[in-house]
CSV table of C-alpha atoms in Angstrom, one decimal:
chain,number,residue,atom,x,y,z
S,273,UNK,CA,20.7,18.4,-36.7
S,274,UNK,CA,23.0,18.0,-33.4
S,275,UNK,CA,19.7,19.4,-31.4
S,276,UNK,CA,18.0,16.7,-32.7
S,277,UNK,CA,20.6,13.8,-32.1
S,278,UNK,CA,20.5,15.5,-28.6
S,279,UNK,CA,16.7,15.0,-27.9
S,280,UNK,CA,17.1,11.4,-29.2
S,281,UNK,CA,19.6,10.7,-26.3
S,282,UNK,CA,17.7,12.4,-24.3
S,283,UNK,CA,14.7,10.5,-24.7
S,284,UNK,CA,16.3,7.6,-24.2
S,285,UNK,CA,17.8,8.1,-21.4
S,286,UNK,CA,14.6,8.7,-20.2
S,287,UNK,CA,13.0,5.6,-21.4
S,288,UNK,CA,16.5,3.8,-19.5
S,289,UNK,CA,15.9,5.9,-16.5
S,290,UNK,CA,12.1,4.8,-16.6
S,291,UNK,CA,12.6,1.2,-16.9
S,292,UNK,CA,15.9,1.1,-14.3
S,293,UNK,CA,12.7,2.6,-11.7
S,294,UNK,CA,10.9,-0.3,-12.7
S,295,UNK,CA,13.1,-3.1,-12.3
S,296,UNK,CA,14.0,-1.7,-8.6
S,297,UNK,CA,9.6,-1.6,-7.9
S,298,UNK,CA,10.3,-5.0,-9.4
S,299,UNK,CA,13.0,-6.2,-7.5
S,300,UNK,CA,11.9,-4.8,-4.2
S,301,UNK,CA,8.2,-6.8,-4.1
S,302,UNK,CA,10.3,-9.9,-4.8
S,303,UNK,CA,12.6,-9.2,-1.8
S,304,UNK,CA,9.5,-9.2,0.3
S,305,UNK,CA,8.1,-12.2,-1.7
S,306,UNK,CA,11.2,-14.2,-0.3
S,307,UNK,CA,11.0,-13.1,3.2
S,308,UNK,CA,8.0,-14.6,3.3
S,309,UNK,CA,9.0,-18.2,1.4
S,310,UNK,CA,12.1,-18.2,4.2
S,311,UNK,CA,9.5,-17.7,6.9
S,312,UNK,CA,7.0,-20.5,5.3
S,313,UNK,CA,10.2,-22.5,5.0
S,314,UNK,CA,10.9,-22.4,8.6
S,315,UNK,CA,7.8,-23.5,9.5
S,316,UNK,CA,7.0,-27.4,10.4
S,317,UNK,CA,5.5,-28.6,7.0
S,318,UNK,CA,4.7,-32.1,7.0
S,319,UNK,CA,3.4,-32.6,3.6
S,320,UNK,CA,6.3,-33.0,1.2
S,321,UNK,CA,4.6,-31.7,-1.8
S,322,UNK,CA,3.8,-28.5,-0.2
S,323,UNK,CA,7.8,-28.5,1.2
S,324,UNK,CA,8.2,-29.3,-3.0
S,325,UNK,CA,6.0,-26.5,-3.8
S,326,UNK,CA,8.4,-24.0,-1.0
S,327,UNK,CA,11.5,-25.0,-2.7
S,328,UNK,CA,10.6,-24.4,-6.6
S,329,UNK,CA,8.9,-21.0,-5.1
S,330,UNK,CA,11.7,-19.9,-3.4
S,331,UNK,CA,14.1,-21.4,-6.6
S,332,UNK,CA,12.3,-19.6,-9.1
S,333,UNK,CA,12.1,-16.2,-7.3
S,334,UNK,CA,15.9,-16.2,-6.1
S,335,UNK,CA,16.1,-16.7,-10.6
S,336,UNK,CA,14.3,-13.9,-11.4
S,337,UNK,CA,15.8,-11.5,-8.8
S,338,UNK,CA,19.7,-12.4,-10.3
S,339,UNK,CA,17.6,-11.7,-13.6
S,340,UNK,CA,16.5,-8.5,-12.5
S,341,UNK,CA,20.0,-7.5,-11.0
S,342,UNK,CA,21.7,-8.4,-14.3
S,343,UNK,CA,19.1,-6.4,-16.4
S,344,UNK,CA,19.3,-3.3,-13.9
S,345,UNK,CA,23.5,-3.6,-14.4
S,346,UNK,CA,23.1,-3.4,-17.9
S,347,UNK,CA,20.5,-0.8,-17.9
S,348,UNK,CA,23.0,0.6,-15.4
S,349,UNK,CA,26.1,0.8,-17.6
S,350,UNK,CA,24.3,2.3,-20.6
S,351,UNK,CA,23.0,5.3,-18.9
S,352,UNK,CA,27.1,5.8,-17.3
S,353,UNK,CA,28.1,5.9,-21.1
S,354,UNK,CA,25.9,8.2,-21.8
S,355,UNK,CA,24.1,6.9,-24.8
S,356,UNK,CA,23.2,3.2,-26.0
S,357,UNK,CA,25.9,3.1,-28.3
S,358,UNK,CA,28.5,4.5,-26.4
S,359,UNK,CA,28.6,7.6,-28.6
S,360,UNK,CA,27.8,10.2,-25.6
């Protein structure tokens, strides 16, 4: 019965481990992503809805990285307690 509580943590650590990868693949593309929004910002756009365009871009990615970071700290501090519940 232990054994098998056992290979239920196990497993789900591995699913935690598994997704906490993911995130980072995640994470890392969209660092790149706003590199290249800061260097587009830089440039001399005249057009003001393209320089509107830039700016919800560039909003919307720095959103979903802070997402990502707050997901991959959770993830994070469930796989230092050992278990989701905190029992291991």
């Amino acid at each position: 019965m232990e054994n098998d509580s056992r290979n239920e943590t196990g497993k789900k650590g591995k699913v935690i481990t598994e997704e906490i990868g993911a995130i980072k693949r995640i994470y890392s593309r969209l660092y790149f992503v706003r590199g290249d929004i800061e260097a587009i910002e830089k440039m001399e756009i005249k057009s003001e809805a393209i320089k509107g365009l830039i700016s919800g871009i560039s909003n919307r990615t720095e959103i979903l990285m802070e997402m990502l970071l707050g997901e991959l700290n959770e993830k994070s501090r469930i796989t230092q307690k050992g278990s989701p519940t905190g029992a291991g």
